[in-house]
Coordinates of C-alpha atoms in Angstrom, one line a residue:
X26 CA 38.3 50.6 -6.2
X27 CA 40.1 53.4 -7.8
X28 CA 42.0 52.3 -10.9
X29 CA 39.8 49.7 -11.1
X30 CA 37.9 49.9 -14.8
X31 CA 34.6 51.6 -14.3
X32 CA 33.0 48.7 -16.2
X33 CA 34.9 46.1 -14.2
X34 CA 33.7 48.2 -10.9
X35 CA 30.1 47.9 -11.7
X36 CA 30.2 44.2 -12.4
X37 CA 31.8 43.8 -8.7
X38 CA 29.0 46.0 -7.4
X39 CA 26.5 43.6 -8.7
X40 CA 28.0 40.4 -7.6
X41 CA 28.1 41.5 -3.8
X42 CA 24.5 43.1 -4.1
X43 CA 23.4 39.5 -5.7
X44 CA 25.1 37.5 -3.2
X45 CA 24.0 40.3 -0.5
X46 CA 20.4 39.5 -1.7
X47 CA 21.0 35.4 -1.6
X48 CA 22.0 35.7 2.0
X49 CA 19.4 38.2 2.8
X50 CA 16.5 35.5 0.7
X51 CA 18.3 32.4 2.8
X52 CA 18.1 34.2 5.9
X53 CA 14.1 34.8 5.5
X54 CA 13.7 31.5 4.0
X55 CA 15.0 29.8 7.2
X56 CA 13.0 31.9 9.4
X57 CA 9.7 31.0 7.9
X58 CA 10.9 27.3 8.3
X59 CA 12.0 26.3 5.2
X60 CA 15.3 25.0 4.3
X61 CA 17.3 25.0 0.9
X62 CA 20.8 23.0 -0.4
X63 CA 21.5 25.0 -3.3
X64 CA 23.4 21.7 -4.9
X65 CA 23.0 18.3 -4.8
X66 CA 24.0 15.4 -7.3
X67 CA 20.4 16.3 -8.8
X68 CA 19.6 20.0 -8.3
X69 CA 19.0 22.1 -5.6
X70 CA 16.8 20.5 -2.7
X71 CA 14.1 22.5 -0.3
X72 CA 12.7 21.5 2.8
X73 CA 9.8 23.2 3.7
X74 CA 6.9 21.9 6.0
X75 CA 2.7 21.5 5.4
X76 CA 0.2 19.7 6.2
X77 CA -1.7 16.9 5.1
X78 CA -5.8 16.6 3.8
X79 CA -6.0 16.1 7.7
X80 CA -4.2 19.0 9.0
X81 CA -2.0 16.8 10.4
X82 CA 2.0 18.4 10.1
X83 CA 4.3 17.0 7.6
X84 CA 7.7 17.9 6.2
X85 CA 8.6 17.8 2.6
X86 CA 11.6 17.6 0.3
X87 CA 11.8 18.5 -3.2
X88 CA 14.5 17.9 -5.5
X89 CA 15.0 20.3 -8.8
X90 CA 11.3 20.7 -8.9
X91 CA 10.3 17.3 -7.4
X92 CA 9.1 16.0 -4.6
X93 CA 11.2 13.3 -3.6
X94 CA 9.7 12.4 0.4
X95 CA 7.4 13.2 2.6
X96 CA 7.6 12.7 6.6
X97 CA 5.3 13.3 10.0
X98 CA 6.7 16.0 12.1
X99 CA 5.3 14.7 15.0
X100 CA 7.1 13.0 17.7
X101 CA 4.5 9.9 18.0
X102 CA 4.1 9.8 13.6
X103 CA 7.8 10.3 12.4
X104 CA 8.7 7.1 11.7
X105 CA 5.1 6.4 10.1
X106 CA 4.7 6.3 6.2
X107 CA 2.9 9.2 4.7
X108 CA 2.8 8.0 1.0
X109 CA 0.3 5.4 -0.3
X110 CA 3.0 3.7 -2.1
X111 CA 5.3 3.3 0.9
X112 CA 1.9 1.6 2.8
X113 CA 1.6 -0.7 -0.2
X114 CA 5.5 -1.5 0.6
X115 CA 4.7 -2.2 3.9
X116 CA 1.6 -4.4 3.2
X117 CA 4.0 -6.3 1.3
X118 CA 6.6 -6.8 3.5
X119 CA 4.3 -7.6 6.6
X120 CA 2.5 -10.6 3.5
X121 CA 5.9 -11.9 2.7
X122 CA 6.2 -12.4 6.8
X123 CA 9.1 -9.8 7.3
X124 CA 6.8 -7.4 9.7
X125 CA 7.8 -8.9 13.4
X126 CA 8.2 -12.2 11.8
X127 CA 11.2 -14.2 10.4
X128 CA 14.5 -12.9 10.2
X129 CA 16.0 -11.3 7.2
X130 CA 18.2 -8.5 5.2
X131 CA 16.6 -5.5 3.2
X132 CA 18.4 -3.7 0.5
X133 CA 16.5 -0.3 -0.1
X134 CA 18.3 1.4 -3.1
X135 CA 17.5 5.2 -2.8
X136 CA 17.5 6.7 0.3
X137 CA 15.7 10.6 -0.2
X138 CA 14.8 11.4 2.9
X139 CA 14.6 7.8 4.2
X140 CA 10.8 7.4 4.8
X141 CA 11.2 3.2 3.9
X142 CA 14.0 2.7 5.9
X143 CA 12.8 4.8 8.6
X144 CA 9.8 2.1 8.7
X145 CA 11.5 -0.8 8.3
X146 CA 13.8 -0.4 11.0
X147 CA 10.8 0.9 13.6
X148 CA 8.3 -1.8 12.2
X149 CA 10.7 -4.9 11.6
X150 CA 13.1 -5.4 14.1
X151 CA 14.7 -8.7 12.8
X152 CA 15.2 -6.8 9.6
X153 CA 18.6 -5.8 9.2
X154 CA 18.5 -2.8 6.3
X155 CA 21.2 -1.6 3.9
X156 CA 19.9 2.0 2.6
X157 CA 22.2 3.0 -0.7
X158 CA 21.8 6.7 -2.1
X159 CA 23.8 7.9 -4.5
X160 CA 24.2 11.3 -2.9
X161 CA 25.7 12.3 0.4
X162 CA 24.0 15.6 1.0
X163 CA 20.9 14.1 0.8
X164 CA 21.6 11.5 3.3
X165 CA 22.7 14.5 5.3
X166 CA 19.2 16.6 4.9
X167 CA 17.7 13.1 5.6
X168 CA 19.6 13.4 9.3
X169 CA 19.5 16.4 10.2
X170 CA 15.3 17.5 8.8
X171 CA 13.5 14.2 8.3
X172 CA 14.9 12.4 11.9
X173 CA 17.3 10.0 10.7
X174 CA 19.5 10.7 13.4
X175 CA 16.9 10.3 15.8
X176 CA 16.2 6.9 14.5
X177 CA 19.8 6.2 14.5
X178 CA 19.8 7.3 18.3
X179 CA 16.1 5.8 19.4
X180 CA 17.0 2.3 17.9
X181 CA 20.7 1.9 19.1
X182 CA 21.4 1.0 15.2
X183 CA 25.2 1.5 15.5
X184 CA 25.6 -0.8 18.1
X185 CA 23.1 -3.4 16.6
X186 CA 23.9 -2.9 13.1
X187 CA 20.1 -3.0 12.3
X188 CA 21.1 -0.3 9.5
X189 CA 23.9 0.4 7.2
X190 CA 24.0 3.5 5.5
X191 CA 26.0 3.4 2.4
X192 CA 26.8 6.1 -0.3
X193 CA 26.8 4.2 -4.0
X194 CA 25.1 4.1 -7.0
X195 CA 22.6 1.7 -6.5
X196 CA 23.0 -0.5 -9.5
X197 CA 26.8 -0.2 -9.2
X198 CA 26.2 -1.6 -5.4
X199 CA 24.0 -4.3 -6.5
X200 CA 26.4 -5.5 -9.4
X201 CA 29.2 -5.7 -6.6
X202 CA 27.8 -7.3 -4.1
X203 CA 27.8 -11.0 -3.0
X204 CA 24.8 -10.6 -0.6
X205 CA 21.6 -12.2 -1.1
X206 CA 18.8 -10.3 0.7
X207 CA 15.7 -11.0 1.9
X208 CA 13.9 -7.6 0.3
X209 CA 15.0 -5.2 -2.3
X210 CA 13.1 -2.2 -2.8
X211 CA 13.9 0.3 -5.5
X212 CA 12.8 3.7 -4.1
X213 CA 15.1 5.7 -6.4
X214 CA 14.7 8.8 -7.7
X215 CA 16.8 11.0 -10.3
X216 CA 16.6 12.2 -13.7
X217 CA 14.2 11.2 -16.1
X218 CA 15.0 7.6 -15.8
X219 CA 15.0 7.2 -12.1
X220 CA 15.0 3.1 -12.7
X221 CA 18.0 3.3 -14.7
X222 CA 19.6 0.0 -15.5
X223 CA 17.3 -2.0 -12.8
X224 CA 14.2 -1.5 -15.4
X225 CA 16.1 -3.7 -18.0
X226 CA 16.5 -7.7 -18.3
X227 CA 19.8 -7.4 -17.3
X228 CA 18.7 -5.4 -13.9
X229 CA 15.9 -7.5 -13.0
X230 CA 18.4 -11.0 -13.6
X231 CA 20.6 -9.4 -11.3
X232 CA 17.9 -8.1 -8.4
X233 CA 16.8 -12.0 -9.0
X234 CA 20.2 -13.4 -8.3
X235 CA 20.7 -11.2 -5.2
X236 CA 17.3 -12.3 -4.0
X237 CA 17.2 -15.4 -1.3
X238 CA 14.3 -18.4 -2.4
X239 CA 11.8 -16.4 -0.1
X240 CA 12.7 -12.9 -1.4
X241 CA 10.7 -10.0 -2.8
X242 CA 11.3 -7.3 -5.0
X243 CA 9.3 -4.0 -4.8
X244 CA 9.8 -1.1 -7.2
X245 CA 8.1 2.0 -7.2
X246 CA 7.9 2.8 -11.0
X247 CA 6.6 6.3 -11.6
X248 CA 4.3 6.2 -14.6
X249 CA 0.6 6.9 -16.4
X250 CA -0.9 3.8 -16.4
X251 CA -1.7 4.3 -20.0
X252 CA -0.5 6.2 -22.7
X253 CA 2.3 8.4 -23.4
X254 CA 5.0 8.4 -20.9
X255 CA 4.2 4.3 -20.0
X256 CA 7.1 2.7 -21.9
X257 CA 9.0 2.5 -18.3
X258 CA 5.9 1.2 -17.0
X259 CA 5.9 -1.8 -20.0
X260 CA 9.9 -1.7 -19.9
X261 CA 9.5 -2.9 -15.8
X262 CA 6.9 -5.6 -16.2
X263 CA 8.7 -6.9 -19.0
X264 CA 11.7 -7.6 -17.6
X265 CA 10.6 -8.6 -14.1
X266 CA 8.2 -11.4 -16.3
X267 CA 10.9 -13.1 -17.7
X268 CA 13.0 -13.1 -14.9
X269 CA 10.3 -13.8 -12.0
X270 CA 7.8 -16.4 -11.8
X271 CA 5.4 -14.3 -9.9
X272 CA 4.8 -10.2 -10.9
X273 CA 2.7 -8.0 -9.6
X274 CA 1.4 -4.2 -9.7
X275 CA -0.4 -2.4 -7.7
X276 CA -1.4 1.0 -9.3
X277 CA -1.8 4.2 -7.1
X278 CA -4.7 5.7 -8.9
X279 CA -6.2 3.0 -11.3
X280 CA -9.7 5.6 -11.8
X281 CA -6.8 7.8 -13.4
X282 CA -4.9 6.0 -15.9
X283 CA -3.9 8.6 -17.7
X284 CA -2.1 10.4 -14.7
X285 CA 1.0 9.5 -13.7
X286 CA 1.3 8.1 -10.5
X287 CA 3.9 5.6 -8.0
X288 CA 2.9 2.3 -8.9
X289 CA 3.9 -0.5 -7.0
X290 CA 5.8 -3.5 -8.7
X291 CA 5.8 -6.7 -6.9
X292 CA 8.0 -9.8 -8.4
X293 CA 9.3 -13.2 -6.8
X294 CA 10.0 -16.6 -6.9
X295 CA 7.1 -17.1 -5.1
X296 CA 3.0 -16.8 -4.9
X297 CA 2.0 -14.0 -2.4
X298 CA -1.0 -13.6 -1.2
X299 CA -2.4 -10.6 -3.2
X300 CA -5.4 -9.7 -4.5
X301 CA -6.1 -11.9 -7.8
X302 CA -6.7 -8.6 -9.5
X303 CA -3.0 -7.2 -9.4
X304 CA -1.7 -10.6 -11.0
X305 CA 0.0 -9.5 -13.6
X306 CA 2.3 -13.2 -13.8

């Protein structure tokens, strides 16, 4: 380095010992099985795994502080749902008669690390299921840590066409498209307004007009159940009232209403058979 200002030197020094250290921290990271993406569209992601209350193994991923999925790491479990909110979901879909019943399309906007769609493609195999995240590196730790691929291998879904993996803004894909599905779910995550658009009147019109006459929506709107930090809560229900003849919501931890928690919003054209006291329309 000679010739080289000594000031200029010293800051060279530092940037290989930094990345020197990086590697090095990477390198241990990996080897005590936990991953990390440095960037995505929303912040760095880590994959690390745990357990559940059960002991039972599970594999997480957290976005820029936030945990976005959850997955079994067992062979027999990894296509089971973990999250309460993703078993409401399912509840759903198996009373609106899409669980080994009648045939139909899902639209799942949000993909993370593809717990849902994992599901609905194990669970419903007349369901043929669209999957749109915004972000391709996440679609990509979704294959390669939380068994996408396998799924995409165990059910044959390039040759059936049982799922379609498409990279889009959700709202932008919805606006587009001349579909009409059978199920839309918004499992989307991001930012502080992970709803976006699809929380307004205008979003909830258009999830309507993409719906078929039996079709459900289900939303996962992250919220207290009172107090501050609600408005998306109110904003949701609002919107999916005027637009829907039938709403529902299905809180994840009613005894807490001042915690924030995944609460399940239900809407359609029609009645469903749930429990009188999550009528909300």
């Amino acid at each position: 380095m000679q010739g080289i200002p000594a000031p200029l030197r010293i800051a060279i020094i530092v940037c290989i010992v930094i990345d020197v250290v990086f590697v090095v921290f990477m390198v241990v990271l990996r080897k005590r099985g936990v991953y990390v993406k440095p960037h995505t569209m929303f912040g760095p992601a880590l994959v690390f795994d745990s357990q559940d209350d059960d002991g039972v193994p599970i594999r997480l991923l957290n976005v820029n502080g936030k945990y976005q999925s959850v997955s079994y790491v067992q062979d027999s479990l990894k296509y089971r749902l973990v999250c309460v909110y993703h078993r409401y979901f399912a509840q759903i879909v198996d009373i609106a008669g899409l669980q080994g019943g009648r045939e139909g399309r899902a639209l799942v906007i949000g993909g993370g690390g593809y717990s849902f769609p994992k599901w609905l493609v194990s669970e419903c195999p007349n369901l043929r299921t669209t999957v749109v995240e915004i972000d391709p590196k996440i679609t990509q730790i979704a294959r390669d840590h939380f068994f996408l691929n396998d799924l995409i291998r165990d059910y044959k879904t390039e040759s059936t066409g049982r799922l379609d993996l498409v990279t889009d803004d959700g709202w932008g894909y919805l606006q587009h498209s001349d579909q009409r599905f059978d199920l839309i779910v918004n499992d989307a995550f991001g930012g502080r307004k992970p709803l976006g658009p699809l929380k307004t009147d205008e979003g909830a019109r258009a999830v309507r007009d993409h719906l078929t006459e039996k079709g459900v929506y289900l939303a996962n709107v992250i919220a207290p159940l009172q107090g501050r930090g609600r408005e998306v809560l109110d904003e949701s229900l609002a919107a999916c009232r005027d637009a829907f003849e039938h709403v529902y919501l299905i809180p994840e931890a009613p005894e807490s209403p001042e915690l924030t928690g995944d609460n399940v919003l239900v809407a359609s054209r029609y009645a469903l058979k749930i429990q009188r006291q999550y009528v909300v329309k």
